[in-house]
PDB file of C-alpha atoms in Angstrom:
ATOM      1  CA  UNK A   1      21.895  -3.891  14.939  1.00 48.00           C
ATOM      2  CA  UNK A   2      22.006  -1.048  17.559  1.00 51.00           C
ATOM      3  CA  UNK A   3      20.942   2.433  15.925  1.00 54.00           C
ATOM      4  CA  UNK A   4      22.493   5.559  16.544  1.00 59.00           C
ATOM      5  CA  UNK A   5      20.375   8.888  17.124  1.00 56.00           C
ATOM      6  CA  UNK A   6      21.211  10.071  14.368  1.00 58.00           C
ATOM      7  CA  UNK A   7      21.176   7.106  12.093  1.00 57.00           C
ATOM      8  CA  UNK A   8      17.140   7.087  13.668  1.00 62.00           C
ATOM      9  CA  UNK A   9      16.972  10.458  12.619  1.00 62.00           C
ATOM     10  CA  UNK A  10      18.082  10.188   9.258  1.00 61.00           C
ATOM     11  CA  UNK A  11      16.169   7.647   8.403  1.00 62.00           C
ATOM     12  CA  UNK A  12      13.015   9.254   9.604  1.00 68.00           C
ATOM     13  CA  UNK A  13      13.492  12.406   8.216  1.00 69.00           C
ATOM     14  CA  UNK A  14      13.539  11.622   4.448  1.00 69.00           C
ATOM     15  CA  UNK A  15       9.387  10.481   4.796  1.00 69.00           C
ATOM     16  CA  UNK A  16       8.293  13.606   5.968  1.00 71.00           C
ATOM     17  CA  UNK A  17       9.893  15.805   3.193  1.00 70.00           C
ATOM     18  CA  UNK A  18       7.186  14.392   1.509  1.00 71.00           C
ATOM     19  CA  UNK A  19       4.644  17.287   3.736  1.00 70.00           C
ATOM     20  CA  UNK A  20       6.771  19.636   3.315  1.00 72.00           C
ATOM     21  CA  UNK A  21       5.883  19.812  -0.409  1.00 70.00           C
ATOM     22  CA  UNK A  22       2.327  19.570   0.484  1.00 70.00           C
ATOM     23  CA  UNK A  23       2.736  22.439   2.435  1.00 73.00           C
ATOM     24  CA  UNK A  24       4.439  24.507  -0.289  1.00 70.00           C
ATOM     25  CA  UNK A  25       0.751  24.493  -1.418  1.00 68.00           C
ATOM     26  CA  UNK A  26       0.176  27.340   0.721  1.00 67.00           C
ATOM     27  CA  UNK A  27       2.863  29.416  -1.121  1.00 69.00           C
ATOM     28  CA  UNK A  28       1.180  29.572  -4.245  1.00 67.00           C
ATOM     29  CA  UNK A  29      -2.168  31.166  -5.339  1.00 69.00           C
ATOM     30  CA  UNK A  30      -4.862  28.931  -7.238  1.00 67.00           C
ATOM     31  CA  UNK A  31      -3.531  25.503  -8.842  1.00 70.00           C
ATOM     32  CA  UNK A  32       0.223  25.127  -9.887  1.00 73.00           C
ATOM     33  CA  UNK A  33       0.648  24.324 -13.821  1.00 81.00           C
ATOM     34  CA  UNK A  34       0.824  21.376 -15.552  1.00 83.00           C
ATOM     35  CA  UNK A  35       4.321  22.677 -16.488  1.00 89.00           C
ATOM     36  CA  UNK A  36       5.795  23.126 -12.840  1.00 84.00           C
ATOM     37  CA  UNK A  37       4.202  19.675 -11.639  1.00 82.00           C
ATOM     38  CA  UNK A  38       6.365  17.866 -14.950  1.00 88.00           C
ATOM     39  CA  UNK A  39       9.680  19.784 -14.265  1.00 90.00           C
ATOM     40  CA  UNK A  40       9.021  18.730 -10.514  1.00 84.00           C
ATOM     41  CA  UNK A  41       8.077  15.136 -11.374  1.00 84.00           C
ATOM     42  CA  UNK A  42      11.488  15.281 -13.948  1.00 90.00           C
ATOM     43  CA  UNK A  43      13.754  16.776 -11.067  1.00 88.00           C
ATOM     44  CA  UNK A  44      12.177  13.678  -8.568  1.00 83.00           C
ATOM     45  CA  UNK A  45      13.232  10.775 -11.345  1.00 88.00           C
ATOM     46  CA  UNK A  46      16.460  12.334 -12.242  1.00 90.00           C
ATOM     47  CA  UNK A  47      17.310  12.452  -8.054  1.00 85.00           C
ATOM     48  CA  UNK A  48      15.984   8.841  -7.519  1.00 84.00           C
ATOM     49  CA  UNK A  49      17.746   7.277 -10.738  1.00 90.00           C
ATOM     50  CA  UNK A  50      21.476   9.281  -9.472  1.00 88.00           C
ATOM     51  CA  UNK A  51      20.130   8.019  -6.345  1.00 83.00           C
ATOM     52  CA  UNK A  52      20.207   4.274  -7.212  1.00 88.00           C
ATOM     53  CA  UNK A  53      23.766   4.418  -8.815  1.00 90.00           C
ATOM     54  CA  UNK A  54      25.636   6.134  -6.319  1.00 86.00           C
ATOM     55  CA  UNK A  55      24.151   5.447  -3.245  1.00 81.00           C
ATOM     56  CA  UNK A  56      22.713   2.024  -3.840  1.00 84.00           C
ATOM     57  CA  UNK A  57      24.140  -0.052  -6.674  1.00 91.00           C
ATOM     58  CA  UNK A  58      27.692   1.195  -6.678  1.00 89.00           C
ATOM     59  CA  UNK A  59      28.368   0.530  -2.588  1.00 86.00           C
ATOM     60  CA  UNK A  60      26.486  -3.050  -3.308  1.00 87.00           C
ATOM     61  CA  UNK A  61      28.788  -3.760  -6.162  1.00 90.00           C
ATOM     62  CA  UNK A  62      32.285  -2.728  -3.675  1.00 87.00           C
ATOM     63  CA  UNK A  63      30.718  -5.657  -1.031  1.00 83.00           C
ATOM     64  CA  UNK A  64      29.270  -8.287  -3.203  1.00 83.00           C
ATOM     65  CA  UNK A  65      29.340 -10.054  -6.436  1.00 88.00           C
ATOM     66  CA  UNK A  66      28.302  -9.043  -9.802  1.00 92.00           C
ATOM     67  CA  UNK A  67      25.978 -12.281  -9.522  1.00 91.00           C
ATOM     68  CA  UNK A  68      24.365 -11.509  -6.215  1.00 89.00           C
ATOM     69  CA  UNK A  69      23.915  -7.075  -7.438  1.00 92.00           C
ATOM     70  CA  UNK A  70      22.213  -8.219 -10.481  1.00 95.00           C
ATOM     71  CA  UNK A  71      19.730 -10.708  -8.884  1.00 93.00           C
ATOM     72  CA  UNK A  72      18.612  -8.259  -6.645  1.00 91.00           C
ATOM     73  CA  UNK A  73      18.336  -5.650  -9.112  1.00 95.00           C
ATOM     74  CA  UNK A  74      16.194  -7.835 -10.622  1.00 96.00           C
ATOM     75  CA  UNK A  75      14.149  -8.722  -7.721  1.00 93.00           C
ATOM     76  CA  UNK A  76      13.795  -5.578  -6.472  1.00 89.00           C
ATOM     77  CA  UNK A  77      12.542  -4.590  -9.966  1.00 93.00           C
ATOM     78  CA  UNK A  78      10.315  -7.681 -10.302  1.00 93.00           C
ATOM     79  CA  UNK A  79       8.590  -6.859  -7.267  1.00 87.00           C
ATOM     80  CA  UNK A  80       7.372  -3.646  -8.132  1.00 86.00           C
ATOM     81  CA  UNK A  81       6.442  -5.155 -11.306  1.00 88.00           C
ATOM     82  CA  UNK A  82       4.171  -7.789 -10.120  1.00 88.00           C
ATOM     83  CA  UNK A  83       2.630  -5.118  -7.058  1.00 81.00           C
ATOM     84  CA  UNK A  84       2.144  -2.492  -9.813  1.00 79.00           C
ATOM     85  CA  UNK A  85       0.355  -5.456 -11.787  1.00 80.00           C
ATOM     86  CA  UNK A  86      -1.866  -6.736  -9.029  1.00 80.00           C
ATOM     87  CA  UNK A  87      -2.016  -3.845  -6.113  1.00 72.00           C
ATOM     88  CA  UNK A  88      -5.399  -2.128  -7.217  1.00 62.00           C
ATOM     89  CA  UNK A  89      -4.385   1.551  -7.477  1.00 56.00           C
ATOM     90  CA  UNK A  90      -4.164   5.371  -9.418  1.00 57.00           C
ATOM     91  CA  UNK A  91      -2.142   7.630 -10.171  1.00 56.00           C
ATOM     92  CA  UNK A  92      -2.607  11.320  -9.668  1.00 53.00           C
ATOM     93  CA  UNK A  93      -1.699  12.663 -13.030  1.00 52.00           C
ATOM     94  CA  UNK A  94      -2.054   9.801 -15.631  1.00 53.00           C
ATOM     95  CA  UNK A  95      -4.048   6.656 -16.078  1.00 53.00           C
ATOM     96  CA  UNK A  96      -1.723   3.619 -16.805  1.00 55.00           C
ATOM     97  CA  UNK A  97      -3.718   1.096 -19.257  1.00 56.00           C
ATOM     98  CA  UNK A  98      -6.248  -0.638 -17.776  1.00 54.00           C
ATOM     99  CA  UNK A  99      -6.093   1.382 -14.662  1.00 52.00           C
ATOM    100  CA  UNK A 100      -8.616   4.759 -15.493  1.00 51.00           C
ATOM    101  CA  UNK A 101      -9.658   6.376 -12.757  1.00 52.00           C
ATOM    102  CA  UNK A 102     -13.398   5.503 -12.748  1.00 52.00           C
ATOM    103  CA  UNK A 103     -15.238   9.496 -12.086  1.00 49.00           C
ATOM    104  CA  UNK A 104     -18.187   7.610 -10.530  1.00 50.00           C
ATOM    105  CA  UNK A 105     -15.787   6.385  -7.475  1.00 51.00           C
ATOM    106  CA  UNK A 106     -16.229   8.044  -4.563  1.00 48.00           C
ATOM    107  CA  UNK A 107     -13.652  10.299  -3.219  1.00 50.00           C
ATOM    108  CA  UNK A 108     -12.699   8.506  -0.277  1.00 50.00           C
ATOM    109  CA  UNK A 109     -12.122   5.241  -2.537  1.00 54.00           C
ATOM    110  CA  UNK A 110     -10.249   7.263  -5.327  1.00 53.00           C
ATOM    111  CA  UNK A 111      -8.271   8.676  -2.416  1.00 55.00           C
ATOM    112  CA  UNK A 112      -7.706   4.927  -0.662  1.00 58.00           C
ATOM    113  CA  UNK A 113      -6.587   4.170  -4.673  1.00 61.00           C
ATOM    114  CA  UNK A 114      -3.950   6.973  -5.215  1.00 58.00           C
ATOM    115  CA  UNK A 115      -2.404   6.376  -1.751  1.00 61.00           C
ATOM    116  CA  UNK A 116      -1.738   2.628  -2.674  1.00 65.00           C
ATOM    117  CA  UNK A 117       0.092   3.789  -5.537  1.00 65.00           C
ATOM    118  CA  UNK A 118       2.613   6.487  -3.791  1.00 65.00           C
ATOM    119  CA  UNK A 119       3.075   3.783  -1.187  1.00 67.00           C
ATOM    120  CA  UNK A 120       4.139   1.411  -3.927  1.00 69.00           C
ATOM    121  CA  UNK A 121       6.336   4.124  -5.118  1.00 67.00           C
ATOM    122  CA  UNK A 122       7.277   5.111  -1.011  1.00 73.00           C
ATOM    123  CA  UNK A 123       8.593   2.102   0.756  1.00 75.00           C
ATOM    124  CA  UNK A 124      11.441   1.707  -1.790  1.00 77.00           C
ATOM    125  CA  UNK A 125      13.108   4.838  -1.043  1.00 75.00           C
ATOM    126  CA  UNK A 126      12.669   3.981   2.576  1.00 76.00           C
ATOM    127  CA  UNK A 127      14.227   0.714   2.043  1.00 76.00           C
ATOM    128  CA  UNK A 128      17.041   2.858   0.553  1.00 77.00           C
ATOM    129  CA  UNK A 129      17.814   5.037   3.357  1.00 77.00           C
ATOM    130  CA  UNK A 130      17.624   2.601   5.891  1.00 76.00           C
ATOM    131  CA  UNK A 131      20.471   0.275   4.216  1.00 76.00           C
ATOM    132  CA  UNK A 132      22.474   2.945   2.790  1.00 76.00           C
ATOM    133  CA  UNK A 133      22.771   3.840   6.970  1.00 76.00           C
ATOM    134  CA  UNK A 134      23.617  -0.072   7.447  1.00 73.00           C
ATOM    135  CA  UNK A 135      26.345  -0.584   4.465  1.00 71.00           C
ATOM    136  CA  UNK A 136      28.145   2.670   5.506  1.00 69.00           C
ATOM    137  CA  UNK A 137      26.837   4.363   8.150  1.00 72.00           C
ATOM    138  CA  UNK A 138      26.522   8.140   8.528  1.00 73.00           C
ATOM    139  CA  UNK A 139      29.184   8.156   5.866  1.00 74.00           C
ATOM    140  CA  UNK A 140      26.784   6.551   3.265  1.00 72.00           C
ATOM    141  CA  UNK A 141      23.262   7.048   4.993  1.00 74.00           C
ATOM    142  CA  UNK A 142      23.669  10.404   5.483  1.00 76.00           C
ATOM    143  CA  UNK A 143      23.591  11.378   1.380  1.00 76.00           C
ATOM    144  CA  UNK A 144      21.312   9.061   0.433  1.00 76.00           C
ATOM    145  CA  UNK A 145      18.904  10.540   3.293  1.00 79.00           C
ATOM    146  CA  UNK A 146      19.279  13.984   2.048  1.00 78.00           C
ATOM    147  CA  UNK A 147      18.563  13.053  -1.253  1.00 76.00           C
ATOM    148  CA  UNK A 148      15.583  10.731  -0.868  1.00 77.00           C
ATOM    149  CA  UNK A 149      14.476  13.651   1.360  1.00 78.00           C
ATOM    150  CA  UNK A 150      15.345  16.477  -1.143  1.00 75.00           C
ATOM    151  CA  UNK A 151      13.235  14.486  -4.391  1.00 71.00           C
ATOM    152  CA  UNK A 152      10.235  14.115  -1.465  1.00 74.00           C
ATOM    153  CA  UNK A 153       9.907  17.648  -1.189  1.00 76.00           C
ATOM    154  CA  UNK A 154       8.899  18.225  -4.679  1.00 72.00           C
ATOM    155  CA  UNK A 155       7.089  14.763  -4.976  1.00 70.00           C
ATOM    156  CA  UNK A 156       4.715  15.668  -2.279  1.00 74.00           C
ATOM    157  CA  UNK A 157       3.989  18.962  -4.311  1.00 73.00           C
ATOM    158  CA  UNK A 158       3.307  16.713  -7.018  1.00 67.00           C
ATOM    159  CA  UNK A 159       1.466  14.782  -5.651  1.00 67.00           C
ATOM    160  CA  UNK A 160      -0.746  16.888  -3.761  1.00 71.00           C
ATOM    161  CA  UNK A 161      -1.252  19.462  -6.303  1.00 69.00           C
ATOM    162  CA  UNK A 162      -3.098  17.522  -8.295  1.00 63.00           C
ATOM    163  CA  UNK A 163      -6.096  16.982  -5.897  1.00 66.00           C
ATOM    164  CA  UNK A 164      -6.629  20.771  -5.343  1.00 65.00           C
ATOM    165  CA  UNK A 165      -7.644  20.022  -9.493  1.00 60.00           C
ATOM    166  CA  UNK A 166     -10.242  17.265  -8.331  1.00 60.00           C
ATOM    167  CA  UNK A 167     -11.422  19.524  -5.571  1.00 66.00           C
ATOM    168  CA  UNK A 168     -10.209  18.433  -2.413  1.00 70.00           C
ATOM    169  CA  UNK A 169      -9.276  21.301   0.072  1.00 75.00           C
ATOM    170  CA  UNK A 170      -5.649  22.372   0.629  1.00 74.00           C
ATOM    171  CA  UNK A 171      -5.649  21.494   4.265  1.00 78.00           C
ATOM    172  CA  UNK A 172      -6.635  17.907   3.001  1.00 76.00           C
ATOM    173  CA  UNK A 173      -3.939  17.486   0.032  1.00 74.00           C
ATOM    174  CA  UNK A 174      -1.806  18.622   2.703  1.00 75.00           C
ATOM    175  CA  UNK A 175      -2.638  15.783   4.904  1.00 77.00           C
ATOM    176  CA  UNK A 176      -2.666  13.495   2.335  1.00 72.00           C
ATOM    177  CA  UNK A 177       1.332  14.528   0.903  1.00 72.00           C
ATOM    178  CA  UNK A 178       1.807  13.862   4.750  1.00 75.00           C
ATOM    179  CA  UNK A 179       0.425  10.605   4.715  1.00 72.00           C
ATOM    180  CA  UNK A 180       1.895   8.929   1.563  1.00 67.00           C
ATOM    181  CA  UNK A 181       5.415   9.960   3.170  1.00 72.00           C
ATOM    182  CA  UNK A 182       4.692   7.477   6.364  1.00 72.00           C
ATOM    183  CA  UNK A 183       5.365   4.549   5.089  1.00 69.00           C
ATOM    184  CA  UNK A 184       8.977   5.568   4.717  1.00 73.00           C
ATOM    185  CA  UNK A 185      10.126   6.157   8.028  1.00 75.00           C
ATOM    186  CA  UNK A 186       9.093   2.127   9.218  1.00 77.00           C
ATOM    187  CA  UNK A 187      10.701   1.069   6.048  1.00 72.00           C
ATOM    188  CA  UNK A 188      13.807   2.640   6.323  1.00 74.00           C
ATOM    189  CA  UNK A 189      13.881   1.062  10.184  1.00 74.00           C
ATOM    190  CA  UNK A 190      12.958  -2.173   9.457  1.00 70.00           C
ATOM    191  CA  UNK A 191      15.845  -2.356   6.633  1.00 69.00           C
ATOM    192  CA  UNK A 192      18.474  -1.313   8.603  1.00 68.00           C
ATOM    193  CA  UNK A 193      17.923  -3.441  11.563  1.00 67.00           C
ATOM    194  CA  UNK A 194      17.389  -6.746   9.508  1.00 63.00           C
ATOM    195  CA  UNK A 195      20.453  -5.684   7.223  1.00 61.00           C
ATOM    196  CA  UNK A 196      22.083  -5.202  10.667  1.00 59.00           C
ATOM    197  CA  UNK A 197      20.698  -8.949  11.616  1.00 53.00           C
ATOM    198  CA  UNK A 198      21.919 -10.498   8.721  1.00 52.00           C
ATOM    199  CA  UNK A 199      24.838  -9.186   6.950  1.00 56.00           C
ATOM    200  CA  UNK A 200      24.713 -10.884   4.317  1.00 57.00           C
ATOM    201  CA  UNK A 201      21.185  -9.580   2.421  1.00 71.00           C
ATOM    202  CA  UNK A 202      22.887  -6.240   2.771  1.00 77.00           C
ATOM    203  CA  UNK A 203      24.359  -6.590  -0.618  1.00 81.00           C
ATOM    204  CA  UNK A 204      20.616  -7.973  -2.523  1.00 83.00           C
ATOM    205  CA  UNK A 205      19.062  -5.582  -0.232  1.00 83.00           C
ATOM    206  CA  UNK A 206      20.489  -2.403  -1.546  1.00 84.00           C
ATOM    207  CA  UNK A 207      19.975  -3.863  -5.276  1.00 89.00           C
ATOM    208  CA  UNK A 208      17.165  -4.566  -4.963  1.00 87.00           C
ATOM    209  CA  UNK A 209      15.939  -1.114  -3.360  1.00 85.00           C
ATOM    210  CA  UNK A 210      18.082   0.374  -6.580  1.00 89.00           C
ATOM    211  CA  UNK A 211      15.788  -2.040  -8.874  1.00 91.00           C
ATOM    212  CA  UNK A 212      12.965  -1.130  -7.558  1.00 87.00           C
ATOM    213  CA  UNK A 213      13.615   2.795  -7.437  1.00 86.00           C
ATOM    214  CA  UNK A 214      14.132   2.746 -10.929  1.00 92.00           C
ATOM    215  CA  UNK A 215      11.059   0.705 -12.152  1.00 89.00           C
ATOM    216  CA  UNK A 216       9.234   3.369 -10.229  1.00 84.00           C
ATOM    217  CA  UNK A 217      11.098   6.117 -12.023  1.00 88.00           C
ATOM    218  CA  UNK A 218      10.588   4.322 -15.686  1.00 90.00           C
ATOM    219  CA  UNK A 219       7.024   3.196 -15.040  1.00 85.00           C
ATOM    220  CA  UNK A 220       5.846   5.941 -13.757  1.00 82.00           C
ATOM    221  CA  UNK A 221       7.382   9.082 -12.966  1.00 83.00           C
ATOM    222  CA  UNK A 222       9.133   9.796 -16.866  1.00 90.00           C
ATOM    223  CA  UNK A 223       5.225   8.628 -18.547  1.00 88.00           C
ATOM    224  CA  UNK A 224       4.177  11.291 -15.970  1.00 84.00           C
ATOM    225  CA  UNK A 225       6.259  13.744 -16.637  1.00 87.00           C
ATOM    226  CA  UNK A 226       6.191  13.204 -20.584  1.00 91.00           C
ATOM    227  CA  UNK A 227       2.595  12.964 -20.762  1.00 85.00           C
ATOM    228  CA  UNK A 228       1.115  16.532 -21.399  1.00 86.00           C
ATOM    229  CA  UNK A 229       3.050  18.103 -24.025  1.00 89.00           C
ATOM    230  CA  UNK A 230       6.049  20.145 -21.690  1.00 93.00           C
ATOM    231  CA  UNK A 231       8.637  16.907 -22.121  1.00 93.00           C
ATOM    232  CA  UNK A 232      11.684  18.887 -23.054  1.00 95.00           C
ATOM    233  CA  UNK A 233      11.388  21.108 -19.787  1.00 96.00           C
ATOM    234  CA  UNK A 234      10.908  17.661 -17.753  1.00 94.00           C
ATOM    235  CA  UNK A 235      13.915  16.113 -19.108  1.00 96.00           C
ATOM    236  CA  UNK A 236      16.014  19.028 -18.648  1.00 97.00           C
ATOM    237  CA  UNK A 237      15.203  18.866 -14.633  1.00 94.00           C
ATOM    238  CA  UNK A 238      15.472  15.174 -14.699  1.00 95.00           C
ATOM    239  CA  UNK A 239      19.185  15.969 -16.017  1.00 96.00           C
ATOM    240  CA  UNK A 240      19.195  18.765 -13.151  1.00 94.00           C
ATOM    241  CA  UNK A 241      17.986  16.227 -10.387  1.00 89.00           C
ATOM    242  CA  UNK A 242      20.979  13.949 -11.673  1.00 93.00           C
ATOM    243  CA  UNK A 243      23.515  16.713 -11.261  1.00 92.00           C
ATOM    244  CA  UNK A 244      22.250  17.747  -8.141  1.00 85.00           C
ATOM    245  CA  UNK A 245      22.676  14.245  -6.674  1.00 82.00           C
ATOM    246  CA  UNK A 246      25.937  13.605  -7.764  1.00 85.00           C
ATOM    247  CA  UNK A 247      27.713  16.690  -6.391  1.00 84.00           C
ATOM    248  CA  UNK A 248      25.507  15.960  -3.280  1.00 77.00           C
ATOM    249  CA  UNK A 249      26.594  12.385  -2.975  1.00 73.00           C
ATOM    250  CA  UNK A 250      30.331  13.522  -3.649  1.00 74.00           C
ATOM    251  CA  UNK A 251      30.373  15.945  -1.490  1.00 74.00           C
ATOM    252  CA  UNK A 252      28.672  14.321   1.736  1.00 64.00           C
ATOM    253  CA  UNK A 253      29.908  10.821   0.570  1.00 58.00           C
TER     254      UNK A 253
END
């Protein structure tokens, strides 16, 4: 599969959003709430779950079979499931059970830990963009780009924010929002070009991208969100997110 400029473009774009909420860092004096980091975390689910319908699952189910959507979904969901259950990793802002962060780690490895876990979360939404460009071009690509890209801006607050609370510097939370965005560009590539390749794993690949989006979204982003008292705010941006990305996807699609 031959990729336009643009189609290049767009699917490199989308992973570096993810800095550009690191940087937003810079706007704001001291550390940012535990309030604005849920209604940010809400406003990233409710963009990646309107993501996964109207980008992802609805285009597979016009170009495949019931059968074939719902076996990726499946798959795709599976597969975070069993790399969330045996990746060793962290999360920023809550400890799944089992997986407490362990204060006597050393930064670097707590750091190595919590990077694992966005690029869990990361490579998905790459996977998105870059098939959403193969099943329908600029036509398709080009929404689901802007709105993978549009949930990493806040998710890279998110998730750099946090680590200003454990200490780290700003210019290094920076750096590190910057980094858990680079596994999405390569994704995105490598999806499009083997969707290009073979035709036919276009269908199971964009269900299974839309599985695995929204295991990310139920595992981890709502408990995160919901977890420190401000859930009514969170779920009101998660609603917001939703809107947002279905005027987007109307209007661009």
């Amino acid at each position: 599969m031959d990729l336009s400029l643009g189609e290049i473009i767009g699917s490199v774009l989308p992973g570096m959003a993810t800095g550009l909420g690191g940087l937003a860092l810079l706007l704001i004096r001291g550390r940012p709430t535990t309030r604005l980091l849920d209604v940010l975390t809400g406003l990233t689910a409710g963009i990646m779950l309107s993501a996964s319908v109207f980008s992802l699952l609805l285009p597979a189910l016009d170009r495949g079979s019931i059968l074939g959507v719902t076996t990726g979904f499946l798959v795709g969901a599976g597969f975070l499931a069993v790399l969330d259950a045996t990746v060793p990793h962290i999360h920023a802002r809550f400890a799944e059970r089992g997986r407490e962060e362990n204060p006597r780690d050393p930064a670097r490895h707590r750091a190595i830990l919590l990077l694992l876990a966005l690029t869990i979360h990361n490579v998905p939404e790459g996977m998105a963009v870059g098939l959403a460009f193969a099943a329908g071009g600029v036509e398709l690509g080009l929404p689901t780009a802007i709105a993978i890209g549009a949930q990493n801006i806040p998710e890279g607050f998110a998730a750099a924010a946090p680590l200003l609370s454990a200490g780290m510097p700003k210019r290094r939370a920076i750096g590190f929002a910057f980094a858990t965005g680079a596994v999405e560009p390569p994704a995105a590539l490598l999806a499009a070009v083997a969707a290009g390749i073979a035709g036919a794993m276009l269908v199971g690949g964009l269900a299974f991208a839309a599985g695995a989006m929204i295991y990310v979204v139920v595992d981890e982003l709502i408990p995160e969100a919901h977890g420190n008292g401000n859930e009514r705010y969170a779920t009101l941006a998660l609603i917001g997110g939703f809107v947002v990305m279905l005027v987007l996807d109307n209007a661009l699609g």
